[in-house]
Tab-separated table of C-alpha atoms in Angstrom:
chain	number	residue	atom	x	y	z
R	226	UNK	CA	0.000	0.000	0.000
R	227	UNK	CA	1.159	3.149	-1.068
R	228	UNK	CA	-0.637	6.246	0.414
R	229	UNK	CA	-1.023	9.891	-1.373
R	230	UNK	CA	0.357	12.185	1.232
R	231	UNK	CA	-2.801	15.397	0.180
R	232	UNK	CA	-5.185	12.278	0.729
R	233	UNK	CA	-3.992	10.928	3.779
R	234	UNK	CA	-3.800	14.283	5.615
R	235	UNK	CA	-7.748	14.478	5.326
R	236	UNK	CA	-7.705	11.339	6.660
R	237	UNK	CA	-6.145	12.927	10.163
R	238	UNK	CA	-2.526	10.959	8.941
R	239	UNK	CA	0.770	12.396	9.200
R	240	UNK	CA	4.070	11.131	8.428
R	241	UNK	CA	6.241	10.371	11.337
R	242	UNK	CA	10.115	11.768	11.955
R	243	UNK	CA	11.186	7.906	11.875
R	244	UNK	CA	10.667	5.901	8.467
R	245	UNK	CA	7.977	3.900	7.766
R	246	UNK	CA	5.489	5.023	10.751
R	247	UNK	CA	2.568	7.223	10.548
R	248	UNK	CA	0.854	9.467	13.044
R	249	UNK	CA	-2.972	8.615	13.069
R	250	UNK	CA	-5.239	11.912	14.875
R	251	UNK	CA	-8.560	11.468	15.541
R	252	UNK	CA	-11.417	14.053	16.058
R	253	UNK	CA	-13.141	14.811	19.032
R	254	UNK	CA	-15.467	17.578	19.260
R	255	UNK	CA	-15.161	19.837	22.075
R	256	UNK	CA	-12.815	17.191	23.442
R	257	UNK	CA	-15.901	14.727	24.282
R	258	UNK	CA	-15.153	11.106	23.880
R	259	UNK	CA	-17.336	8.007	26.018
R	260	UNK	CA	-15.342	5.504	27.830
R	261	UNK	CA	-16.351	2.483	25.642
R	262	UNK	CA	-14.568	4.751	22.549
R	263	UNK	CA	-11.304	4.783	24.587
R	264	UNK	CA	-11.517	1.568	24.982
R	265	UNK	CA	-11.471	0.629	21.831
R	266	UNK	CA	-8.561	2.997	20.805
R	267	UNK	CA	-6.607	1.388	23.823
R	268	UNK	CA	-6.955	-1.860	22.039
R	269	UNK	CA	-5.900	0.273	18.311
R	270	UNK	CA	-2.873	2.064	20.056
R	271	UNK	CA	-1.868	-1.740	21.655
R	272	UNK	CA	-1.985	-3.403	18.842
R	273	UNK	CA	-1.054	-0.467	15.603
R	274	UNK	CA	0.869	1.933	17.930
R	275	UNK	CA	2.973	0.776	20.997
R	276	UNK	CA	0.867	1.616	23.600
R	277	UNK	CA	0.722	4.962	23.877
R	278	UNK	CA	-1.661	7.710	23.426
R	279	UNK	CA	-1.096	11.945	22.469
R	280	UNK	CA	-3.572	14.031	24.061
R	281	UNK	CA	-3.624	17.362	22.252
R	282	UNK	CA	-4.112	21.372	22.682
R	283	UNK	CA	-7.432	20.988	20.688
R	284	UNK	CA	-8.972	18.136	22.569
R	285	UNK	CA	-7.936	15.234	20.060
R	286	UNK	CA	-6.290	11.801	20.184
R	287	UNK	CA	-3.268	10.900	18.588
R	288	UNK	CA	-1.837	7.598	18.011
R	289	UNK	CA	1.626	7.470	17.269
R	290	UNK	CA	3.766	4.826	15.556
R	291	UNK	CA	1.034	2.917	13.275
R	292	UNK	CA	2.542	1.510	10.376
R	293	UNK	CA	1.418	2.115	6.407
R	294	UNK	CA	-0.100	-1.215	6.141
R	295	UNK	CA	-1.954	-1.114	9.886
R	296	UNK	CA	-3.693	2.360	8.558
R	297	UNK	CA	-6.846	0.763	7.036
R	298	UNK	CA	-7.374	-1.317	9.857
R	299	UNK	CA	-7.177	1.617	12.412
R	300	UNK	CA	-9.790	3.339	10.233
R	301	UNK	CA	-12.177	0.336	10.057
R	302	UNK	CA	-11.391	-0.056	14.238
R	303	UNK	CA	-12.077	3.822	14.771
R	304	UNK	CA	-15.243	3.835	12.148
R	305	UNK	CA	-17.043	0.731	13.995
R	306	UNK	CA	-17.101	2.503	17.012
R	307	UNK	CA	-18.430	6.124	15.656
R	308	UNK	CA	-15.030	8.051	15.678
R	309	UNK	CA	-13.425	10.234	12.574
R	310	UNK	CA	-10.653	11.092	11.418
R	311	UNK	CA	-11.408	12.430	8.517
R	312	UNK	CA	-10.361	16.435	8.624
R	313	UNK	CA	-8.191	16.268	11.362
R	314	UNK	CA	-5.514	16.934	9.578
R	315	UNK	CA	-4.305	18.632	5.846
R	316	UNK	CA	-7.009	21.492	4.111
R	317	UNK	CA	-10.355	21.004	6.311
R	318	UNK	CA	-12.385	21.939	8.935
R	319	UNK	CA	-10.590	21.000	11.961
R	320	UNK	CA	-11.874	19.327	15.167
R	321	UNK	CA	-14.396	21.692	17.230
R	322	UNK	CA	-12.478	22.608	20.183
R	323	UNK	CA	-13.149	24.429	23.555
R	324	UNK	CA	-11.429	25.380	26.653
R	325	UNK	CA	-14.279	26.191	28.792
R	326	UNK	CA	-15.291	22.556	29.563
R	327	UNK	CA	-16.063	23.619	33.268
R	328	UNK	CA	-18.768	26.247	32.181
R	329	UNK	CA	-22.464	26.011	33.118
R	330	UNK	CA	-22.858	26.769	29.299
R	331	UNK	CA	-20.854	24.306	28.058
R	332	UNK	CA	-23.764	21.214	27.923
R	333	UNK	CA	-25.246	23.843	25.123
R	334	UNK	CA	-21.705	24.846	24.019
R	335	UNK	CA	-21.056	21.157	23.148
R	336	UNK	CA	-24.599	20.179	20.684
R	337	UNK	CA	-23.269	23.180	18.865
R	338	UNK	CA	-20.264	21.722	18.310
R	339	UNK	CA	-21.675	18.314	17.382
R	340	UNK	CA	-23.964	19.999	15.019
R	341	UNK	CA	-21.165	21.709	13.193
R	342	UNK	CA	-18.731	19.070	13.511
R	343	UNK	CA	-21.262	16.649	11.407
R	344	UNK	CA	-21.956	19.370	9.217
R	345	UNK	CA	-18.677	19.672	8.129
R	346	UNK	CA	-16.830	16.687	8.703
R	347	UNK	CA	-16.159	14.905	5.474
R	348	UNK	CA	-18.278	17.231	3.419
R	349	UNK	CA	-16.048	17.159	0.099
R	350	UNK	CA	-17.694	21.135	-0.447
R	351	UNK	CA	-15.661	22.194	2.364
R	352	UNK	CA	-12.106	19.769	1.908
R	353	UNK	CA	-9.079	20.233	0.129
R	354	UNK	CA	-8.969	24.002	1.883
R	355	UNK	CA	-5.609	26.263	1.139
R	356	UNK	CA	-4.791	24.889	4.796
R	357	UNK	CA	-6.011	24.267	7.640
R	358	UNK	CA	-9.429	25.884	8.971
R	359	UNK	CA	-9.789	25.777	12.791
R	360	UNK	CA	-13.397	26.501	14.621
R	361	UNK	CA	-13.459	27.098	18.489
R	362	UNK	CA	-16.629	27.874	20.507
R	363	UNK	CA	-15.626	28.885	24.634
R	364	UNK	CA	-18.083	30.044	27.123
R	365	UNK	CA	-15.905	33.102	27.944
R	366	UNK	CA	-13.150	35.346	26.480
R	367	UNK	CA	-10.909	34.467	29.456
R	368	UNK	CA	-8.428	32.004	28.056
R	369	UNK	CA	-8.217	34.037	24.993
R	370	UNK	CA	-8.430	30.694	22.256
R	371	UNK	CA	-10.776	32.679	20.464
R	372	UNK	CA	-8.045	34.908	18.853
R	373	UNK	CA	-6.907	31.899	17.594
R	374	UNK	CA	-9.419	30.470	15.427
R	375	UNK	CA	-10.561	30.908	11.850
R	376	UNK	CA	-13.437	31.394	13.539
R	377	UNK	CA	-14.084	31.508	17.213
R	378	UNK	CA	-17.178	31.872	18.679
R	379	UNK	CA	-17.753	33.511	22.157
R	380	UNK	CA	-21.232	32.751	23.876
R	381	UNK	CA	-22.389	36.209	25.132
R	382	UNK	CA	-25.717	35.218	26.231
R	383	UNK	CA	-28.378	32.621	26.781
R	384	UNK	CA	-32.308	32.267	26.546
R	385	UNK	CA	-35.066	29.818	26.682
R	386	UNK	CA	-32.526	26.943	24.527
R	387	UNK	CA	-30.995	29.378	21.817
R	388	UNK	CA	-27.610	31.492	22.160
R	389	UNK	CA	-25.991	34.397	20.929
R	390	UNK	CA	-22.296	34.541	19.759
R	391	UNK	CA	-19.678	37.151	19.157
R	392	UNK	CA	-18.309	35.640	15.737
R	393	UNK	CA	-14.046	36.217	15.434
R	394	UNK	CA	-12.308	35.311	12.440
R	395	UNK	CA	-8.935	35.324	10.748
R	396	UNK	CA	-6.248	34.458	13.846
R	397	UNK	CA	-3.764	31.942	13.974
R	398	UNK	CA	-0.299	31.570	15.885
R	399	UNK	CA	2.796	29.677	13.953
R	400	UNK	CA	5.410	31.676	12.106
R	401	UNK	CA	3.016	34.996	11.844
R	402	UNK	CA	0.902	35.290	15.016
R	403	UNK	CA	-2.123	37.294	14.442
R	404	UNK	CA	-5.161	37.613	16.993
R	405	UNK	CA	-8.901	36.861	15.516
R	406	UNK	CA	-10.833	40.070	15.022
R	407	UNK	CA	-14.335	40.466	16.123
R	408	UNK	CA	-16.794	40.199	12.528
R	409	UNK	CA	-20.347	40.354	14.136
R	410	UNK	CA	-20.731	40.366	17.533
R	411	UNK	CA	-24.312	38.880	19.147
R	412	UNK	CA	-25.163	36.680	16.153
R	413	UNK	CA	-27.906	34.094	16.700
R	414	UNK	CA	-27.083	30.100	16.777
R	415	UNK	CA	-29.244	29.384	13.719
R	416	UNK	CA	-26.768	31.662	12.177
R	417	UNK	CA	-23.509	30.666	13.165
R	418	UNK	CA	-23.585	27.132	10.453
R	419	UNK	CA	-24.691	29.357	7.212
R	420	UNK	CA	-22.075	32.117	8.197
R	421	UNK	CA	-18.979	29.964	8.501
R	422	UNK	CA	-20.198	27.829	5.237
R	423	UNK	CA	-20.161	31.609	3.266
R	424	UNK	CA	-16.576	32.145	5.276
R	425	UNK	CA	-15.063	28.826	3.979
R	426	UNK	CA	-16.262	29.683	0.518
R	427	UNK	CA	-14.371	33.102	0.047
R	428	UNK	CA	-11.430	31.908	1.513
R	429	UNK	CA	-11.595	28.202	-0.543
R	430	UNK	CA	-11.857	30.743	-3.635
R	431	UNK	CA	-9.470	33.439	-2.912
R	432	UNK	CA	-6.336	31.997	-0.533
R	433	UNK	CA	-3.426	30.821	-2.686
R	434	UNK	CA	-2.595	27.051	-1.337
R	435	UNK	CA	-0.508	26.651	1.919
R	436	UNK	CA	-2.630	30.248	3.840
R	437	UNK	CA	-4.539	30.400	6.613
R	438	UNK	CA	-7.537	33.082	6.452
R	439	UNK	CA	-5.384	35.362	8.012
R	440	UNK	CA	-3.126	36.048	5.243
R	441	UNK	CA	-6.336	36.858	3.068
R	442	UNK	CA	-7.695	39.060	5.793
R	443	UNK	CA	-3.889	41.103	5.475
R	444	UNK	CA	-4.825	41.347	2.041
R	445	UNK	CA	-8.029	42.345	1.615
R	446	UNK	CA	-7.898	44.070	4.789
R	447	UNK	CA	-11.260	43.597	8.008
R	448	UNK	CA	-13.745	45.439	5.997
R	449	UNK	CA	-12.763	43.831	2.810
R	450	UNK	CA	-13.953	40.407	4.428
R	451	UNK	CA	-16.968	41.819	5.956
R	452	UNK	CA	-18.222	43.399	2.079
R	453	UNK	CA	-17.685	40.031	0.438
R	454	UNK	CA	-19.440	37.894	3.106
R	455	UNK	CA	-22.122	40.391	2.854
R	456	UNK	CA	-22.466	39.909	-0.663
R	457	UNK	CA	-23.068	36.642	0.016
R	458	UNK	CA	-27.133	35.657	0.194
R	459	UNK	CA	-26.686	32.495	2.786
R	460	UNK	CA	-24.582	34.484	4.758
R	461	UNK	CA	-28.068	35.905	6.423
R	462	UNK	CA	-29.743	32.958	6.603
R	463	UNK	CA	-30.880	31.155	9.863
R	464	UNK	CA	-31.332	27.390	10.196
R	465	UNK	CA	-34.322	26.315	11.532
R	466	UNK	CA	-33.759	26.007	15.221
R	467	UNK	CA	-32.550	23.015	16.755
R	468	UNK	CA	-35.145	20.446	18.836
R	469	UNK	CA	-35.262	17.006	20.197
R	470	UNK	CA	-33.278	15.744	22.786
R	471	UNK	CA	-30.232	17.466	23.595
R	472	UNK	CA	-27.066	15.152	22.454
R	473	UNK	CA	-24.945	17.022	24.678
R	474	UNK	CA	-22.350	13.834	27.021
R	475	UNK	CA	-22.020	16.850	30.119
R	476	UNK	CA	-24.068	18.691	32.411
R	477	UNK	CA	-21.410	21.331	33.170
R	478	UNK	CA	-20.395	23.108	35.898
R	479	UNK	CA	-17.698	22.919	38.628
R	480	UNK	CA	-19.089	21.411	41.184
R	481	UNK	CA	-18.297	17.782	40.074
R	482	UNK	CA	-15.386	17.829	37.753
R	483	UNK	CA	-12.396	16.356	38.386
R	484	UNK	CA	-9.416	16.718	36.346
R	485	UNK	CA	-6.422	14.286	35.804
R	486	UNK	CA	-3.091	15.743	34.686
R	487	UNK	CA	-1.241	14.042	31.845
R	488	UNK	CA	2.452	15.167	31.281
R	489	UNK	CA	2.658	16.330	27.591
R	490	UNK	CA	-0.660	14.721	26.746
R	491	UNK	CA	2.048	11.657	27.121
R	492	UNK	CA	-0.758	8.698	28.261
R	493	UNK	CA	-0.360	4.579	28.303
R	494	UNK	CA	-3.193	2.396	26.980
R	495	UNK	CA	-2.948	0.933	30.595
R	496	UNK	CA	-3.656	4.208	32.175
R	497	UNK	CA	-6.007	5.062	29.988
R	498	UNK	CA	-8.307	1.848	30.089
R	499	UNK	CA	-8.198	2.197	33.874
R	500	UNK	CA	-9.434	5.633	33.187
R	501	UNK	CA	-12.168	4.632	30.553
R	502	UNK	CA	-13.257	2.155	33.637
R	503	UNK	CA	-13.325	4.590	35.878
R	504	UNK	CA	-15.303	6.843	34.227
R	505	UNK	CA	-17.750	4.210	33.239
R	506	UNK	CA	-18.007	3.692	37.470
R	507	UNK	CA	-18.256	7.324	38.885
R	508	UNK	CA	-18.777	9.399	35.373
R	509	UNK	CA	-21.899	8.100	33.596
R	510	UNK	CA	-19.235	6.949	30.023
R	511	UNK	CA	-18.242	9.873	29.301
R	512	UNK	CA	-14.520	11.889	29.472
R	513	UNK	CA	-13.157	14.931	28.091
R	514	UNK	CA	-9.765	15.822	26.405
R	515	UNK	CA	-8.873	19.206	27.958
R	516	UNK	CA	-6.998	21.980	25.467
R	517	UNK	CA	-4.357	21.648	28.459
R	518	UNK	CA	-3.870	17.783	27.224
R	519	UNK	CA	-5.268	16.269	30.311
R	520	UNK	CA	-8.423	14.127	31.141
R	521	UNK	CA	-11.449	15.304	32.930
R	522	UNK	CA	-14.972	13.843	34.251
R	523	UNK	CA	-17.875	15.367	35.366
R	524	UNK	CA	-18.797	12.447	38.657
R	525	UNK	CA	-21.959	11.251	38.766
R	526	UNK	CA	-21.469	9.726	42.153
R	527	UNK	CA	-23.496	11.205	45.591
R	528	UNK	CA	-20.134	10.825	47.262
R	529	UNK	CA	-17.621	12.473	44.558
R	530	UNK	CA	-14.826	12.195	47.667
R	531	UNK	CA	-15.252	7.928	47.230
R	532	UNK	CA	-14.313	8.331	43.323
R	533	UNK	CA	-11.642	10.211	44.320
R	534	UNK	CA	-10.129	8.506	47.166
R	535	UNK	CA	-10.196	5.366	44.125
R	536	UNK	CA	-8.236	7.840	41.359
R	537	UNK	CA	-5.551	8.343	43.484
R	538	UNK	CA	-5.161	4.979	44.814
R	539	UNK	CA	-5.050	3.937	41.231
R	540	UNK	CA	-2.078	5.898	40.575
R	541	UNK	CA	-3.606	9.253	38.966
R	542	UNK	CA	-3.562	13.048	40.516
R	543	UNK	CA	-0.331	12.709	42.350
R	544	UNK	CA	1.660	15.252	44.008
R	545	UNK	CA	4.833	15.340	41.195
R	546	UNK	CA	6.071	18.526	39.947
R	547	UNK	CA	4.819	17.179	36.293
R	548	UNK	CA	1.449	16.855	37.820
R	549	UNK	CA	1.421	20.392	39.693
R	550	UNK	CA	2.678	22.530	37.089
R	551	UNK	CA	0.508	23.154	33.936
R	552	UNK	CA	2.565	22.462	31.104
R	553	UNK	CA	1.414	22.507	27.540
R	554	UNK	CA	4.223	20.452	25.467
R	555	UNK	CA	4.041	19.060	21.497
R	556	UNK	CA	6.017	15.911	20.495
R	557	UNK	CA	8.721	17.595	19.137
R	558	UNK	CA	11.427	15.773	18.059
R	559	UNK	CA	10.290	12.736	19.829
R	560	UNK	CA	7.996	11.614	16.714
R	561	UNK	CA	6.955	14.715	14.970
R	562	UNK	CA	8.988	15.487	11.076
R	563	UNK	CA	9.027	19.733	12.074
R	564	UNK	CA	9.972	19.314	15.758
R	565	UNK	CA	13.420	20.514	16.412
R	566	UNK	CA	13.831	19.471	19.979
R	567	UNK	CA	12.790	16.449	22.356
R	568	UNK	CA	10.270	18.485	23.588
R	569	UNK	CA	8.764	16.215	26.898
R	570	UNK	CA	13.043	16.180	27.884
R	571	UNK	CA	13.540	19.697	27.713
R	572	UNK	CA	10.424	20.623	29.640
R	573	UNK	CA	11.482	17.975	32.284
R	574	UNK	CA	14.525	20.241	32.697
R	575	UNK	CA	12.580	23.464	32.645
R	576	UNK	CA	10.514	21.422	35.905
R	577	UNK	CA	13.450	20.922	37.455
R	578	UNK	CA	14.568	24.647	37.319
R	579	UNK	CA	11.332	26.090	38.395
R	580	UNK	CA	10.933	27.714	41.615
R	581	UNK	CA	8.086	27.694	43.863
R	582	UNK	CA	6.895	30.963	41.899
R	583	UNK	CA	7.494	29.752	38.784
R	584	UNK	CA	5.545	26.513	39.701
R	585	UNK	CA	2.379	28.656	39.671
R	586	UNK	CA	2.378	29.852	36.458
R	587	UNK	CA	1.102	27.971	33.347
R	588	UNK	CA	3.885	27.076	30.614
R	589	UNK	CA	4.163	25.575	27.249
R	590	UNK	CA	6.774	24.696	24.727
R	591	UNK	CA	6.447	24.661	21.084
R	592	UNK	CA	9.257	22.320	19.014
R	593	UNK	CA	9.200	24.545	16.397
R	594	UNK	CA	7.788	28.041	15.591
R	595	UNK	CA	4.499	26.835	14.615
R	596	UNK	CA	3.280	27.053	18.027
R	597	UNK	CA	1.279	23.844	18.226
R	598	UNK	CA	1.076	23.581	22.359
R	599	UNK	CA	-0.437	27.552	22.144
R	600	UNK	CA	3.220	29.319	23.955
R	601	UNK	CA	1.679	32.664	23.269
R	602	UNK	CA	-0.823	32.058	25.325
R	603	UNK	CA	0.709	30.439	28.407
R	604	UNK	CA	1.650	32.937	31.191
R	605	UNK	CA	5.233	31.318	29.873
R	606	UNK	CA	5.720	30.172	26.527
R	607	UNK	CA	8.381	28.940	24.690
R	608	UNK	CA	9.120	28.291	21.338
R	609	UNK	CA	12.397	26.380	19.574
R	610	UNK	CA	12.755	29.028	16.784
R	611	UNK	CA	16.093	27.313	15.400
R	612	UNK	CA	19.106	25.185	15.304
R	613	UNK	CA	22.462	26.672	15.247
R	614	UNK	CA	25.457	24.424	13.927
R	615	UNK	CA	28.662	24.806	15.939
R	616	UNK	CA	32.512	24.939	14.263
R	617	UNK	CA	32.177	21.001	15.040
R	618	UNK	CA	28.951	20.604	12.774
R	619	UNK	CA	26.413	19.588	15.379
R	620	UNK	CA	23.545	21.299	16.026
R	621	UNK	CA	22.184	23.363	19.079
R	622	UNK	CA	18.450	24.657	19.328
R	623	UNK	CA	17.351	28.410	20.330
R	624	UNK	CA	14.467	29.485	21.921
R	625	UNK	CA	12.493	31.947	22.466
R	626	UNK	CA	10.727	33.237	25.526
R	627	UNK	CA	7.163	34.471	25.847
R	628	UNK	CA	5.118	36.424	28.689
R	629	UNK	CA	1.535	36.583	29.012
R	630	UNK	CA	0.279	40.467	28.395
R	631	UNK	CA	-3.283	41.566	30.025
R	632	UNK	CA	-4.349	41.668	25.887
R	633	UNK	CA	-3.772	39.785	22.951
R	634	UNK	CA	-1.344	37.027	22.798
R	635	UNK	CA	2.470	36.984	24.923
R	636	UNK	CA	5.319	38.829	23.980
R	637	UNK	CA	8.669	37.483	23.266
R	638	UNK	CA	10.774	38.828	25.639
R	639	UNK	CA	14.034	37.051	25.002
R	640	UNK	CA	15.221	35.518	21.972
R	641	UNK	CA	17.665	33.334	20.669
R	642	UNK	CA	18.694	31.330	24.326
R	643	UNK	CA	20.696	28.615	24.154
R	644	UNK	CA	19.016	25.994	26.547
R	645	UNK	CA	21.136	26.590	29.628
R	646	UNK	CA	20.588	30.348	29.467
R	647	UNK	CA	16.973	29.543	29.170
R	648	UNK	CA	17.202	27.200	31.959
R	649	UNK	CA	19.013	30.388	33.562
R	650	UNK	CA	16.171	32.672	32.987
R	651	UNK	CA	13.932	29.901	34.450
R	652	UNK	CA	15.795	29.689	37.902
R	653	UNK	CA	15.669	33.504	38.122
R	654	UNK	CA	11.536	33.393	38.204
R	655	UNK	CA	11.825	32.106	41.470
């Protein structure tokens, strides 16, 4: 078998750093996935991929290390069970993600998602994209993912079943950070589908191949966008509203979640079957992938502190410095063909240089400058933005260093570091 790298990518598959293995993603909107569903990809990673599942940034499931040949199986394994993977990679309409799973909205948050994850989701009208298109829908502005997005939507109120959204479009981090800016603010939910269909088609038409909608929006400039999706008759339609049973896996809110923390996302099919068992004991099925690559429930039990008192005895929500410090890390050089460090090594290091003051703030490292694990918007961010080749010929990495800023994304406050003066800079924090 011989696969066509354009095709595969819309089939959530990337080519691994090491020869002859593939990288299989698969799509989870808003992070929601039931316990029998990691089962099954406990059993896929076990048998295709050594074990060992990547939690990411945007609430999806990687499996690393699946050979060409295993890839058809995987998809047959992932398809029996209702999983996708189809858009999570190459030019399509990314995975629906969130970072306000705790939010008393989220329950309607989440059958949005579903509703526009099926919509698009292997909808040829809306594949083979420039690049990549990324939707996010948050309760809040607080974590600031909406600046993002393609197009990130911001609940700004709620009535009777139906929501309102401010609508941002056109951000993106990698090589050219630029933050989202806000196209229509309080738009209606029977809106939202028909506006982001008329969004996909000017950019599908008017982006050369390899741009994000950013690069159009420099272009064509804000108002330029907002003219042509004006022009643009389904833009101002509104889908009949939703009914029937809500779809939604959560009930949101505080009160009963529990989160486990997962260095770099970095998770055993052991762990995570005991996991998928433990949420089908104390969590009604279901779990979430967090945007901070961890795992959280929402207990169903009338004595929460029981199903805790069994998570810890079962290994989970510990006392390490990995599982105290928030730390948002990619696989770097560890699998991925762009990373140009071992990313979970380094940030091991960085752990063991933090202070108790650095220890409180939330970190991430990037491998490379396209900013997968979100360092801009970390209080602490990091990003390898190089290798430098010494008289000898072997190569040293540089990185950058990012602080959080009460607005918009972090700014890079030192550059170039060779890893002991960034260790250096770490120690200082306190």
């Amino acid at each position: 078998m011989i696969i066509n790298p354009a095709d595969s990518r819309l089939d959530g598959i990337y080519k691994q750093r090491q020869d002859g293995f593939y990288m299989q993603r698969v799509k989870l909107p808003v992070g929601a996935i039931s316990a029998e569903q990691v089962l099954l990809l406990c059993r896929v990673a076990e048998r295709f991929g050594r074990g060992r599942i990547h939690l990411t940034t945007r609430g999806n499931i990687e499996i690393h290390w699946v050979k060409e040949t295993d890839l058809p199986a995987v998809k047959r394994l992932m398809t029996s069970i209702g999983l996708t993977s189809r858009g999570a990679c190459g030019g399509a309409v990314r995975g629906v993600t969130c970072s306000s799973q705790d939010a008393t909205a989220f329950p309607q948050i989440e059958s949005l998602a579903r509703r526009i994850h099926r919509h698009f989701t292997g909808n040829t009208r809306f594949e083979r994209l420039p690049k990549k298109f990324k939707i996010g829908i948050e309760a809040n502005a607080g974590s600031k993912r909406h600046l993002i997005q393609d197009v990130g939507l911001v609940q700004v109120k709620s009535e009777a079943g139906r929501a309102w959204y401010d609508i941002w479009v056109a951000g993106g981090l990698g090589r050219e950070p630029q933050p989202a800016f806000l196209l229509m603010p309080d738009l209606a939910e029977e809106r939202v589908i028909p506006l982001i269909e008329v969004i996909l088609k000017i950019y599908a038409a008017r982006t050369p191949a390899g741009k994000r909608l950013k690069h159009l929006v420099r272009e064509i400039g804000e108002d330029g966008l907002r003219q042509l999706i004006g022009a643009e008759p389904v833009a101002h339609e509104e889908l009949p509203a939703y009914n029937g049973i809500p779809e939604n896996f959560f009930a949101g809110g505080r009160e009963s979640r529990v989160e486990v923390p997962v260095f770099a996302g970095d998770l055993s099919s052991k762990d995570f079957r005991k996991l998928a068992k433990f949420a089908q004991k104390w969590a009604a099925g279901a779990m979430m992938v967090t945007a901070d690559q961890d795992i959280a429930f929402e207990l169903s039990a009338e004595k929460p502190e029981a199903a805790l008192t069994e998570l810890k005895k079962s290994g989970f929500i510990g006392s390490s410095v990995e599982e105290r410090v928030s730390f948002r890390i990619c696989p770097g050089s560890h699998e991925c063909l762009m990373g140009l460090v071992p990313t979970r090594d380094t940030a091991r290091k960085i752990l063991a240089a933090m202070g108790p003051e650095a220890e409180q703030k939330s970190w991430a490292i990037s491998g490379c400058p396209n900013s997968c694990s979100q360092p801009q918007l970390a209080d602490l961010g990091i990003v390898v933005s190089r290798l430098v080749s010494d008289d000898q010929g072997l190569k040293h990495p540089r990185f950058d260093l990012y602080q959080q800023q009460e607005d918009g994304f972090g700014k890079r406050i030192k550059e170039t570091l060779t890893q002991e003066e960034l260790l250096d800079s770490v120690r200082q924090m306190g």
